[in-house]
PDB file of C-alpha atoms in Angstrom:
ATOM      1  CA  UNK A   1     -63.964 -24.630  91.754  1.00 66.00           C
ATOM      2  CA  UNK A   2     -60.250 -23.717  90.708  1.00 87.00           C
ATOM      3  CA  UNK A   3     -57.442 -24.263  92.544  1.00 94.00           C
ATOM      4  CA  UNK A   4     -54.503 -21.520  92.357  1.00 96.00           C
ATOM      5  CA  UNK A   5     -51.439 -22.777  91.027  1.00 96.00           C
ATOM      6  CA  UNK A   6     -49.162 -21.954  94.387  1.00 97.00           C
ATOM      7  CA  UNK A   7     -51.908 -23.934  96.613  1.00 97.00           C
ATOM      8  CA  UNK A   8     -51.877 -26.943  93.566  1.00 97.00           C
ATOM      9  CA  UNK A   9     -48.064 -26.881  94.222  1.00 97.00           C
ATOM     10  CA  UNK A  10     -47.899 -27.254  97.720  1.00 97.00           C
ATOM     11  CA  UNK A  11     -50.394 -30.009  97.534  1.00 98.00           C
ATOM     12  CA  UNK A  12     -48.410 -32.403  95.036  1.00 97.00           C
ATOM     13  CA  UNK A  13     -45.191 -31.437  97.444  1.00 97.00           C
ATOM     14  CA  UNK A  14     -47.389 -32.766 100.489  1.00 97.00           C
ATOM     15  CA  UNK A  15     -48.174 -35.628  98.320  1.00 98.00           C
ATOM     16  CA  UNK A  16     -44.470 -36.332  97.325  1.00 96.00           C
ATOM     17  CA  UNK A  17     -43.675 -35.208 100.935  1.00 95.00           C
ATOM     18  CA  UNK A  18     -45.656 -37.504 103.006  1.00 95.00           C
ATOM     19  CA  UNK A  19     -46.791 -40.053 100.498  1.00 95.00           C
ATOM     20  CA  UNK A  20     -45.733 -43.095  99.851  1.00 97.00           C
ATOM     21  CA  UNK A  21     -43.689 -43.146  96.261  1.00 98.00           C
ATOM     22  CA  UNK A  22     -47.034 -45.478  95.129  1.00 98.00           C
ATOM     23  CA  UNK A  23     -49.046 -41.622  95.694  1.00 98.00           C
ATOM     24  CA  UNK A  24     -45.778 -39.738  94.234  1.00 98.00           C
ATOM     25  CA  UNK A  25     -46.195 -41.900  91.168  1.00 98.00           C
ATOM     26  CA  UNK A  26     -49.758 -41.403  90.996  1.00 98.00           C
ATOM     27  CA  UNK A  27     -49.359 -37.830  91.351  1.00 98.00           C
ATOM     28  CA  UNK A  28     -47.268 -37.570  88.430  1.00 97.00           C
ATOM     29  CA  UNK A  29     -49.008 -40.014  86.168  1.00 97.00           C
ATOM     30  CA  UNK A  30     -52.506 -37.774  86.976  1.00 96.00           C
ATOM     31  CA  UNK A  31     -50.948 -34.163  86.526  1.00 97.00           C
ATOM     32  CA  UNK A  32     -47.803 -34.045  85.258  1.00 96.00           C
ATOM     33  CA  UNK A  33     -47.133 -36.566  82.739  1.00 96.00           C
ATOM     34  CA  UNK A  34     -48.268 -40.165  81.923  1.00 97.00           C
ATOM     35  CA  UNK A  35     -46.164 -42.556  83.741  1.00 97.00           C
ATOM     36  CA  UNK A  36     -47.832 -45.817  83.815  1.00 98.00           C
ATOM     37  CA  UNK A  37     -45.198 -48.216  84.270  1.00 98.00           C
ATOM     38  CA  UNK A  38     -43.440 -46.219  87.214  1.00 98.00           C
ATOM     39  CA  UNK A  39     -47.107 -46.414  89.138  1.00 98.00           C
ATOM     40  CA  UNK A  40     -47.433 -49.837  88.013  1.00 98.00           C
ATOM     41  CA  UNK A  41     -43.326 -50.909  89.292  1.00 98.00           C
ATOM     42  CA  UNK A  42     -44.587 -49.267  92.864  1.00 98.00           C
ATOM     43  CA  UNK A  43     -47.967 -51.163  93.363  1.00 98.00           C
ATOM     44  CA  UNK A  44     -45.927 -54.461  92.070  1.00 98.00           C
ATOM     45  CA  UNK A  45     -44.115 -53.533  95.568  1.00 98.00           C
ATOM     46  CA  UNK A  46     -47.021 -54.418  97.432  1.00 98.00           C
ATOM     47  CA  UNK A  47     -47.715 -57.749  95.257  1.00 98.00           C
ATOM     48  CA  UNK A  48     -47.376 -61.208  96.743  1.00 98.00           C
ATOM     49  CA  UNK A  49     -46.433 -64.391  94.977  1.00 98.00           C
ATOM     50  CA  UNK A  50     -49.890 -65.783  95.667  1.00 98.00           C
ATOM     51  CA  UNK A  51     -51.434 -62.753  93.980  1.00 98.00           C
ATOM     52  CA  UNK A  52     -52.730 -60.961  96.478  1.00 98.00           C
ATOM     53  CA  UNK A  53     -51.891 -57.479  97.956  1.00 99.00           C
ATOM     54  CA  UNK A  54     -51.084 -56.826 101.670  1.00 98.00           C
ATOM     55  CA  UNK A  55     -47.478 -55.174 102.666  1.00 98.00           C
ATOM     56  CA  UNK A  56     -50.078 -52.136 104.269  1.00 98.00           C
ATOM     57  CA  UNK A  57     -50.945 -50.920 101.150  1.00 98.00           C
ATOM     58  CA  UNK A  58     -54.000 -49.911 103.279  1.00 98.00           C
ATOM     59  CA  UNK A  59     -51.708 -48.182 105.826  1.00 98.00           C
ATOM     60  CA  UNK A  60     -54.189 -49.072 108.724  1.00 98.00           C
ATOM     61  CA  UNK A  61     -53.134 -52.485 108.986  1.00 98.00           C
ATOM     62  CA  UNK A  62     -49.416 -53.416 108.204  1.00 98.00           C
ATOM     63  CA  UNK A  63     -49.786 -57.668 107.748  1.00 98.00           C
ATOM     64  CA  UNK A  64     -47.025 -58.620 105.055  1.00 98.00           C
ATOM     65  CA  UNK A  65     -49.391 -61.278 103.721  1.00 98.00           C
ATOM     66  CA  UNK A  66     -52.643 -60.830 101.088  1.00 98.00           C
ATOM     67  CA  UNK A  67     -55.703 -60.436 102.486  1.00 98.00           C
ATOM     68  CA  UNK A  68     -58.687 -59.557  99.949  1.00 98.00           C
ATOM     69  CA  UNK A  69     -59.704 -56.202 101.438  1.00 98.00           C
ATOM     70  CA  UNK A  70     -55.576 -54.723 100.501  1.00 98.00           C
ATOM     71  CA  UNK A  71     -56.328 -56.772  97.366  1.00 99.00           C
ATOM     72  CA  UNK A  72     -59.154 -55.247  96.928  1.00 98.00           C
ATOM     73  CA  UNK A  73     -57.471 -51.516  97.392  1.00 98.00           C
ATOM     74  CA  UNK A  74     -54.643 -52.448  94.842  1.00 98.00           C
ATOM     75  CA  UNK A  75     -57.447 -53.151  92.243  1.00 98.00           C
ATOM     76  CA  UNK A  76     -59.353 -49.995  92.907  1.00 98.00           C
ATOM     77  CA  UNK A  77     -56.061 -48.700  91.168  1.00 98.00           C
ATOM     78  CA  UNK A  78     -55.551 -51.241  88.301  1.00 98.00           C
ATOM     79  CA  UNK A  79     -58.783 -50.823  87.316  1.00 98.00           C
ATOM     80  CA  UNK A  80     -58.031 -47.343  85.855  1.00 96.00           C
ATOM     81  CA  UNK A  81     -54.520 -48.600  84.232  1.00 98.00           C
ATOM     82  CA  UNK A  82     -55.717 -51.454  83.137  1.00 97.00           C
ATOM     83  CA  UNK A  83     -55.218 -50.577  78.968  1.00 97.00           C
ATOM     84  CA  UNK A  84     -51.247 -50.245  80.148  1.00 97.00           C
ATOM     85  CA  UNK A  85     -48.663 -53.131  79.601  1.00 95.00           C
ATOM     86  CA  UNK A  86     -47.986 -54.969  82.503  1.00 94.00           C
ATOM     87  CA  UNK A  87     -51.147 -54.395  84.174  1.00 98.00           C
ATOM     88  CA  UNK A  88     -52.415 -57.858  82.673  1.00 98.00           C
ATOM     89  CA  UNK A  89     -50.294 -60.106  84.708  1.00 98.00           C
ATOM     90  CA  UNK A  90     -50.873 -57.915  88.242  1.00 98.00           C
ATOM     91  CA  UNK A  91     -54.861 -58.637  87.428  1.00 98.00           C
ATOM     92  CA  UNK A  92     -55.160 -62.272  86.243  1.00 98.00           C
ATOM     93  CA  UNK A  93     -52.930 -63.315  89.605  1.00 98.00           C
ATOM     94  CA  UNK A  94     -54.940 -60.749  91.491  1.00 98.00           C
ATOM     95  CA  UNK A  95     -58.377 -62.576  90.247  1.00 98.00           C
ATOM     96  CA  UNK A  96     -56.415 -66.395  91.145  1.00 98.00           C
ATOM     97  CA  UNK A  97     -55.811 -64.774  94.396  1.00 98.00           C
ATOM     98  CA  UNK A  98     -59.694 -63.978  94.985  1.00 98.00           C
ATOM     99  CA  UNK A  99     -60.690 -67.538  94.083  1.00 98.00           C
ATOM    100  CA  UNK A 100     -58.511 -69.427  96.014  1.00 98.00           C
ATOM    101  CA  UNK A 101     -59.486 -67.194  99.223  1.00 98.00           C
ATOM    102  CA  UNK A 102     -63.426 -67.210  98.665  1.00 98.00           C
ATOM    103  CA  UNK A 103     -65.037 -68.421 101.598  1.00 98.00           C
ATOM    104  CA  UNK A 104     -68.164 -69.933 100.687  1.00 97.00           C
ATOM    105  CA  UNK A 105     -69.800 -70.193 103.927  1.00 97.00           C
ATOM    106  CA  UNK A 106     -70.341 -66.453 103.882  1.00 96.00           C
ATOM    107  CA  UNK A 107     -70.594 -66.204  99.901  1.00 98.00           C
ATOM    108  CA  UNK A 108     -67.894 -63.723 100.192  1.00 98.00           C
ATOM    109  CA  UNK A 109     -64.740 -62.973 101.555  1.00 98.00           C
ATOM    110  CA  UNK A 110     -63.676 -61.900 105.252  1.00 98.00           C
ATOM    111  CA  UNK A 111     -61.165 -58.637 104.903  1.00 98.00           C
ATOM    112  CA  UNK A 112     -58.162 -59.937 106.504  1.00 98.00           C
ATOM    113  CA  UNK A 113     -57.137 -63.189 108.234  1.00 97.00           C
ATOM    114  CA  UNK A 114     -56.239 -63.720 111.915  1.00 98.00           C
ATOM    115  CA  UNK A 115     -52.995 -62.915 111.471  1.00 98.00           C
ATOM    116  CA  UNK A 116     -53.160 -59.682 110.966  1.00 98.00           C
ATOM    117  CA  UNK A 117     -53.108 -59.371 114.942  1.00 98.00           C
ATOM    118  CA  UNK A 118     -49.883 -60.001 114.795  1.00 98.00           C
ATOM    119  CA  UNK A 119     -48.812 -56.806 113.154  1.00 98.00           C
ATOM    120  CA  UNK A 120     -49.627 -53.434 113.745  1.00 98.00           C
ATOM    121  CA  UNK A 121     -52.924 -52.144 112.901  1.00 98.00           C
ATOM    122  CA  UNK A 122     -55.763 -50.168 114.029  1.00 97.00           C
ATOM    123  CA  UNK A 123     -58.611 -50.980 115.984  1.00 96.00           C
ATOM    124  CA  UNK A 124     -61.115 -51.341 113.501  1.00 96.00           C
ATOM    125  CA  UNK A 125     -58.830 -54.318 111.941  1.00 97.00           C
ATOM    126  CA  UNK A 126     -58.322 -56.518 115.164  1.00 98.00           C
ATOM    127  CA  UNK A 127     -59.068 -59.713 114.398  1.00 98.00           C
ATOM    128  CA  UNK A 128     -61.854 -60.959 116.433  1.00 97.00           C
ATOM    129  CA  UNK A 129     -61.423 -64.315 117.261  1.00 96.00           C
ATOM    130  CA  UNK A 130     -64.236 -65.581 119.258  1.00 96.00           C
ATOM    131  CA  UNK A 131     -66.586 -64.129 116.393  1.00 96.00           C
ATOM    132  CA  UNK A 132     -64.506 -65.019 113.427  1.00 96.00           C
ATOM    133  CA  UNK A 133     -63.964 -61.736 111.957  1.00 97.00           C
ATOM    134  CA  UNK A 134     -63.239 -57.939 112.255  1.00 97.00           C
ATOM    135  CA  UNK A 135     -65.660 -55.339 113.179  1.00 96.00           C
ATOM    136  CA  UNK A 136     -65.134 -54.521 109.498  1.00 96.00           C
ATOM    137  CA  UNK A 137     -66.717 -57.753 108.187  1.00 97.00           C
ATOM    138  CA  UNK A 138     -69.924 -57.597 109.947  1.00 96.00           C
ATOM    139  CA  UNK A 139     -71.048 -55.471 106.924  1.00 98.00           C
ATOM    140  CA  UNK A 140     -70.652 -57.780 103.787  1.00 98.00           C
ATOM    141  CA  UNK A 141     -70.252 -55.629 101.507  1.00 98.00           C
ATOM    142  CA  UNK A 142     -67.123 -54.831 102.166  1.00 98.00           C
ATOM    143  CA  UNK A 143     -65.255 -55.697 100.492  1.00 98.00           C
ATOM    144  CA  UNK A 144     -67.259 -58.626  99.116  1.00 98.00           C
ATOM    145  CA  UNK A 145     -69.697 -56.492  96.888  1.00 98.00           C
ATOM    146  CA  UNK A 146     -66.715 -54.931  95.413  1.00 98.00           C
ATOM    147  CA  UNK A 147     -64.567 -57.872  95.391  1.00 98.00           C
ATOM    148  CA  UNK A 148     -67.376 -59.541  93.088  1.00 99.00           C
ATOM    149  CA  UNK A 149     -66.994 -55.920  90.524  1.00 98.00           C
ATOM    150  CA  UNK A 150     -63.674 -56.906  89.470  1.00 98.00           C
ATOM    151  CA  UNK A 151     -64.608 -60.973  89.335  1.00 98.00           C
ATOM    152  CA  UNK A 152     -67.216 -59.682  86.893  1.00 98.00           C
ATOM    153  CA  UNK A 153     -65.238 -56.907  85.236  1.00 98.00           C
ATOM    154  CA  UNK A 154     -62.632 -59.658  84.245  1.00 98.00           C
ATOM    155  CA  UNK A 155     -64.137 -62.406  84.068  1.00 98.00           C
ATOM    156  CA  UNK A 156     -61.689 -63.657  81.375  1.00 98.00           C
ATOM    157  CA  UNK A 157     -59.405 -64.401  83.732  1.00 98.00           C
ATOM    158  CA  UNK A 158     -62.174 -66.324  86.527  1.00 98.00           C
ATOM    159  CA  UNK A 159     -61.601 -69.732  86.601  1.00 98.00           C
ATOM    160  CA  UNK A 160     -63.585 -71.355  89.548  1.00 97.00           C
ATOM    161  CA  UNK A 161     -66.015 -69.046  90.665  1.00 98.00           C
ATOM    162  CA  UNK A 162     -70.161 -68.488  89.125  1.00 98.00           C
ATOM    163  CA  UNK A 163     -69.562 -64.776  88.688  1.00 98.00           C
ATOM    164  CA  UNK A 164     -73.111 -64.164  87.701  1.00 98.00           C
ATOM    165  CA  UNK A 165     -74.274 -66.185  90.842  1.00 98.00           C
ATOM    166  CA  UNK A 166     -72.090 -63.861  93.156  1.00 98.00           C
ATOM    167  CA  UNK A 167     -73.530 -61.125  91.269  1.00 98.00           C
ATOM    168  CA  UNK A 168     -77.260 -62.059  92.194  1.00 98.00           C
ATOM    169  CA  UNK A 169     -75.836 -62.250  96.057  1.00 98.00           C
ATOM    170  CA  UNK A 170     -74.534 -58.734  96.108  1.00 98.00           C
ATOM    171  CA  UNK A 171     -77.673 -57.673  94.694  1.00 98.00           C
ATOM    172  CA  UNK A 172     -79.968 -59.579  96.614  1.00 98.00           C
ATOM    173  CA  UNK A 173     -77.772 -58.198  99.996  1.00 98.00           C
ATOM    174  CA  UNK A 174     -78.225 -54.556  98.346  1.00 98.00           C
ATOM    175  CA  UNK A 175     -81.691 -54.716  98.212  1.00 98.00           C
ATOM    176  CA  UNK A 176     -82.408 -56.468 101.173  1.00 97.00           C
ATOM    177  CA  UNK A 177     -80.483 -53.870 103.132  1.00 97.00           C
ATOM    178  CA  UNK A 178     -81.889 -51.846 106.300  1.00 96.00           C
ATOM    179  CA  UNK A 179     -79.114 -50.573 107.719  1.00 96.00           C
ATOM    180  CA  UNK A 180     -76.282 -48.586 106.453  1.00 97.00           C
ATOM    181  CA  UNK A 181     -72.811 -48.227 106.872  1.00 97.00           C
ATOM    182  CA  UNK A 182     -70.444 -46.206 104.478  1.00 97.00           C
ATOM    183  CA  UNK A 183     -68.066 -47.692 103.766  1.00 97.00           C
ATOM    184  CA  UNK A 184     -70.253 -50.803 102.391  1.00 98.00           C
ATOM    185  CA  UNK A 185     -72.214 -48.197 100.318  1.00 97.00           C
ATOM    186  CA  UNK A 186     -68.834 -47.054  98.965  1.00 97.00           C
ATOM    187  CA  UNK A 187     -68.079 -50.907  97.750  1.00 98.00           C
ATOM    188  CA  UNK A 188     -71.483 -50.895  96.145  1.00 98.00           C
ATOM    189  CA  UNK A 189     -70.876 -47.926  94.018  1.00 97.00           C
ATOM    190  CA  UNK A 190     -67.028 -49.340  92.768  1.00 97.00           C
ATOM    191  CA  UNK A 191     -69.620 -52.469  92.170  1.00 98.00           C
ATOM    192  CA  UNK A 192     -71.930 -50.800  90.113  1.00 97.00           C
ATOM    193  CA  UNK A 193     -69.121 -48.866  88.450  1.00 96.00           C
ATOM    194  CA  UNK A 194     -67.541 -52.285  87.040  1.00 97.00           C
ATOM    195  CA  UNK A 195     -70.847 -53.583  85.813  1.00 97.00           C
ATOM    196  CA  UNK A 196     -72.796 -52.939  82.464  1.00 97.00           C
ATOM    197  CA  UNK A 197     -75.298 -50.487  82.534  1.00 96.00           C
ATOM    198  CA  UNK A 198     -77.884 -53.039  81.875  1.00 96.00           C
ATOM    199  CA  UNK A 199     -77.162 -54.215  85.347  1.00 97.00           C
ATOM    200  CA  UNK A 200     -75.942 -50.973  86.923  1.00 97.00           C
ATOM    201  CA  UNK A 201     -78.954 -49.444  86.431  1.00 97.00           C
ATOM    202  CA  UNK A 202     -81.167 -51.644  88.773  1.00 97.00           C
ATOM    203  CA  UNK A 203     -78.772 -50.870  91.357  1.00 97.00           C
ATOM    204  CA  UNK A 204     -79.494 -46.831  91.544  1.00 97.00           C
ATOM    205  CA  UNK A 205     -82.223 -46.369  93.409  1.00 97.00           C
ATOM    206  CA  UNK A 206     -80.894 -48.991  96.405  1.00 98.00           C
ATOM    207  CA  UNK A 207     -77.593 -46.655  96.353  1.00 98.00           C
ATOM    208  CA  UNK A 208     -79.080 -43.520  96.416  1.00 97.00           C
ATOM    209  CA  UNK A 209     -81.418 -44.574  99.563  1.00 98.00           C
ATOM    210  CA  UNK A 210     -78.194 -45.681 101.090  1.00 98.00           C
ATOM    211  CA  UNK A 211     -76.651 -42.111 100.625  1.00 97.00           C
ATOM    212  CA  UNK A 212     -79.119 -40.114 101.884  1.00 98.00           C
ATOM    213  CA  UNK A 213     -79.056 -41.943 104.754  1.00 97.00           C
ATOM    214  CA  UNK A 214     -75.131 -41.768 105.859  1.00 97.00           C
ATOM    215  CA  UNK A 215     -74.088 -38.633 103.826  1.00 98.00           C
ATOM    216  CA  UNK A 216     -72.734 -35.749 105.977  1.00 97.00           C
ATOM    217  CA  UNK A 217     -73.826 -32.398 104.706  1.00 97.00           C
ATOM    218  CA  UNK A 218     -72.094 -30.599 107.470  1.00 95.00           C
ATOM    219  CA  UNK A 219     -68.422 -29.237 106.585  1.00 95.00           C
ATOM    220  CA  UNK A 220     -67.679 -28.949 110.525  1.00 93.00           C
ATOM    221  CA  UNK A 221     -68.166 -32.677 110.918  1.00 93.00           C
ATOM    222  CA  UNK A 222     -66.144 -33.108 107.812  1.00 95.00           C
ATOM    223  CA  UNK A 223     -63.396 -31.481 108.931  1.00 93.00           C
ATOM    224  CA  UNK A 224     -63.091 -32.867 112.826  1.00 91.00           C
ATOM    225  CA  UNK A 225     -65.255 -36.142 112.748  1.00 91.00           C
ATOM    226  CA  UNK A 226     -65.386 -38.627 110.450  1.00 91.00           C
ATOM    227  CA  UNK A 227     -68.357 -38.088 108.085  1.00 94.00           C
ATOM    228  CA  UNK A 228     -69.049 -39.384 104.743  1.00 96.00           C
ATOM    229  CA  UNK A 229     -68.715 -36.437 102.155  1.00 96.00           C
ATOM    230  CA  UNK A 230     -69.940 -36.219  99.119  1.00 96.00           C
ATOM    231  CA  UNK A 231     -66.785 -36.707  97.566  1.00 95.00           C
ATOM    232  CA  UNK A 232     -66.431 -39.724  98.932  1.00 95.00           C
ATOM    233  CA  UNK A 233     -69.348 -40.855  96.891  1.00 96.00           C
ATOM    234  CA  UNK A 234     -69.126 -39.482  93.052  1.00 92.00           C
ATOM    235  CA  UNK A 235     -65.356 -39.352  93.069  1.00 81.00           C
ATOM    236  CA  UNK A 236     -64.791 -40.594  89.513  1.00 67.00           C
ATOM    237  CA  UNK A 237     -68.601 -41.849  88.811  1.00 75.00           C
ATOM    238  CA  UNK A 238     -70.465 -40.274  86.295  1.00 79.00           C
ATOM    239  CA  UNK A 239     -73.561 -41.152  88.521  1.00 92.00           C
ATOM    240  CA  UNK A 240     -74.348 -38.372  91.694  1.00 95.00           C
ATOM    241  CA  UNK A 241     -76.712 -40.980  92.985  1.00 97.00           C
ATOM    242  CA  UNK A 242     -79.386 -38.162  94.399  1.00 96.00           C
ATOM    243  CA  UNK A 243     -76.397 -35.826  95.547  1.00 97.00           C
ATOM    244  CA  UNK A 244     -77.475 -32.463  94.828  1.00 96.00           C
ATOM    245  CA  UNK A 245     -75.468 -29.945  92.820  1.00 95.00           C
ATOM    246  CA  UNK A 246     -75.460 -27.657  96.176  1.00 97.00           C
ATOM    247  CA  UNK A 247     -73.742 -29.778  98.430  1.00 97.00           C
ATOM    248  CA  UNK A 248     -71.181 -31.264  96.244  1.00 95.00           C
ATOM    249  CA  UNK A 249     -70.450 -27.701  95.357  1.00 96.00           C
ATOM    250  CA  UNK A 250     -70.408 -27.173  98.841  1.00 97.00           C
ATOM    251  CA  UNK A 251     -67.346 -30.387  99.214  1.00 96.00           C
ATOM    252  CA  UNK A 252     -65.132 -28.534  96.722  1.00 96.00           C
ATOM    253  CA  UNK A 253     -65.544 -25.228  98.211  1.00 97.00           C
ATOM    254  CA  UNK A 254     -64.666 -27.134 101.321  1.00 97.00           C
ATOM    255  CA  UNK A 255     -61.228 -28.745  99.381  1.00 97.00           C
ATOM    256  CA  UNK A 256     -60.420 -25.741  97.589  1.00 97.00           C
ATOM    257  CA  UNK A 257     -60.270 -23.875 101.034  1.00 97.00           C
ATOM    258  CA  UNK A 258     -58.450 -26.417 103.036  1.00 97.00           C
ATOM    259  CA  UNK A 259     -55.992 -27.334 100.198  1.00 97.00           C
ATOM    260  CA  UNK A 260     -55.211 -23.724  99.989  1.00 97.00           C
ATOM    261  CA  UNK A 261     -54.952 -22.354 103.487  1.00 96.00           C
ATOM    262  CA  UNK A 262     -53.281 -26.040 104.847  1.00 96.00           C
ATOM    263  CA  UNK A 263     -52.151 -27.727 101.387  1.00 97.00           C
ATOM    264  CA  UNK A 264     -53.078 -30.729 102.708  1.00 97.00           C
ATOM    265  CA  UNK A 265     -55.820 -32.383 103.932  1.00 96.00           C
ATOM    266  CA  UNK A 266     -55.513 -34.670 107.428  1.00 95.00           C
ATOM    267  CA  UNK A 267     -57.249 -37.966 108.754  1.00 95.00           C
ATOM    268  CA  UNK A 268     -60.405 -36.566 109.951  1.00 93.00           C
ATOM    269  CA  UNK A 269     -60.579 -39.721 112.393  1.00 93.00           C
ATOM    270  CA  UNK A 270     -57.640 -38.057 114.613  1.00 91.00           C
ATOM    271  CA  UNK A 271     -53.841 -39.403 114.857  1.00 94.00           C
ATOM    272  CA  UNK A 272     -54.374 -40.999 118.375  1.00 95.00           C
ATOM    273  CA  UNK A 273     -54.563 -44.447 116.577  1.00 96.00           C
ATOM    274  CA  UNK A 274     -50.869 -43.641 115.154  1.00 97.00           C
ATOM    275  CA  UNK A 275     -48.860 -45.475 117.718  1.00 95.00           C
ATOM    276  CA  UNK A 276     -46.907 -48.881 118.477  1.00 94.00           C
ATOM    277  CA  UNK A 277     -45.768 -49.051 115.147  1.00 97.00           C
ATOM    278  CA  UNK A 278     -48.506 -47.075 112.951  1.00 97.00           C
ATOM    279  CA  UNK A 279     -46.829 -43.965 113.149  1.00 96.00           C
ATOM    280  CA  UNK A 280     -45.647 -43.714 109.505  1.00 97.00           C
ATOM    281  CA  UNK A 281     -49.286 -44.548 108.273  1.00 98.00           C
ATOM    282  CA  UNK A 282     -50.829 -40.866 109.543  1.00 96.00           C
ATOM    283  CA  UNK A 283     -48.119 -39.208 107.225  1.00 96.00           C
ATOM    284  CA  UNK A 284     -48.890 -41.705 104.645  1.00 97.00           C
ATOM    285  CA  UNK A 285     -52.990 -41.057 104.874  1.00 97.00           C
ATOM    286  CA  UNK A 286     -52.231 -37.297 104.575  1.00 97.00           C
ATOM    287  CA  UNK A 287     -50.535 -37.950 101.162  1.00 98.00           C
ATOM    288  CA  UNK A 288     -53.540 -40.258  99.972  1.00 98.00           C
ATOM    289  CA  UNK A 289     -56.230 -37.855 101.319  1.00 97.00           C
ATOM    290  CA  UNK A 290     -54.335 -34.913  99.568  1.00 98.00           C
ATOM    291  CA  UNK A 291     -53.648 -37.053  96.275  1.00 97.00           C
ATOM    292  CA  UNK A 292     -57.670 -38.099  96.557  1.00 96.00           C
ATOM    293  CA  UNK A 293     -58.727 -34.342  96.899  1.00 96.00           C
ATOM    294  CA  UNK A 294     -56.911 -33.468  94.193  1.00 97.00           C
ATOM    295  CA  UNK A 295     -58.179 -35.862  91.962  1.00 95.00           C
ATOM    296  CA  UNK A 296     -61.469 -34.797  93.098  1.00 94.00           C
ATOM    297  CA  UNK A 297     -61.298 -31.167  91.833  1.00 94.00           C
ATOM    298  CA  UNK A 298     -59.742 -32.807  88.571  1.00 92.00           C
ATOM    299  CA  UNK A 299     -62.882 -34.832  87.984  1.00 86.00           C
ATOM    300  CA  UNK A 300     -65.241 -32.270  88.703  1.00 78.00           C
TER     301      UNK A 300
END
């Protein structure tokens, strides 16, 4: 699917527009020209002295402090600059970060600490005390399956953890796994994307269950509910993981259309969560969903 030019342009202006200059930066680096160190000088912003990443670099939850699930966002970007100077340092004290907060009763680690009730955040993100955890953490996965890619992806720089040990957990969890939720199936896939093949490979068929299970093939409910496309599954793989040609011709039809009647593309999960202080984040989600759909077309 091609995008015209005119509806390309008003997309990177609704990225520049309602992005944060971390998406601007991106935007530039992707499309216009390479830019590494200004992406990498605005996701140093969000950087904390102990390594980790919070400062709502996942605009849902605003907590200052590092928590592995914004650390874990942060990577999903140095990943892919990772052959750039500068990106070296941002890594090894992301990693240090990971293995000082590794909670080994749960062989993983729990998204966010308490704390983050005391800034403003969604719902999914409160802090449940009497439990231990967020809603978010009753699926493992996420973020520890992913959290455990980038332990093994750089494992020159682990110190203190058995990264082929936590590897054996994730997969044991994968393949032990009944029940589905998405957004665990999406930290699977970064997971499998950071392994070898040797190791990626036994992981395929588990995934692909998984997505036929939770995809969405219905455009309506991608548009007003929120529904897993297919997009959010490929994105940059070169695996489909049993995603037919149809529908994920089908998704860019969908973006083509919607970034070229709207030039931008909007929180499908509805802006009534954008109050008491989150009211910056819905702009800031329609610049990353309208940077992410245009990286999608890129791709594919």
């Amino acid at each position: 699917m091609i995008l015209n030019n005119r509806a390309f342009q008003d997309a990177c202006r609704t990225v520049t527009r309602d992005g944060r200059p971390l998406e601007a930066a991106l935007c530039i680096h992707q499309f216009a020209k390479p830019c590494p160190q200004l992406v990498l000088g605005e996701l140093s912003k969000f950087q904390n002295d102990d390594g980790g990443f919070g400062h709502g670099i996942e605009p849902d939850f605003l907590l200052p402090d590092s928590s592995p699930l914004a650390t874990s966002v942060a990577l999903q970007l140095l990943v892919q600059l990772d052959q750039y100077p500068g990106s070296s340092s941002m890594i090894r004290s992301a990693i240090e970060y990971l293995e000082l907060s590794y909670d080994p009763g749960s062989m993983g680690w729990y998204a966010t600490p308490p704390t983050v009730n005391d800034h403003p955040h969604t719902p999914w993100w409160h802090f449940q005390v009497d439990q231990g955890m967020s809603e978010i953490d009753k699926n493992w996965g996420n973020p520890s399956a992913e959290l455990i890619g980038y332990l093994a992806h750089y494992r020159q720089h682990v110190r203190r953890l058995d990264v082929d040990h936590l590897v054996n957990i994730a997969m044991g969890h994968l393949h032990r796994m009944t029940q589905y939720d998405d957004h665990e199936i999406y930290c699977y896939i970064r997971l499998h994307n950071l392994l070898p093949d040797s190791q990626a490979v036994t992981m395929r068929d588990a995934i692909s269950g998984a997505v036929a299970e939770v995809i969405s093939h219905d455009p309506h409910g991608w548009e007003f509910d929120y529904q897993p496309r297919p997009m959010d599954f490929v994105g940059e793989s070169d695996h489909r993981f049993g995603i037919s040609d149809d529908l994920i011709e089908l998704n860019l039809e969908y973006v083509v259309d919607k970034l070229t009647h709207d030039g931008v593309m909007r929180p499908s999960w509805g802006r009534r969560f954008y109050t008491d202080g989150l009211e910056d984040s819905w702009s800031q989600w329609q610049g990353i969903l309208t940077l992410q759909a245009l990286r999608f077309l890129d791709w594919h």
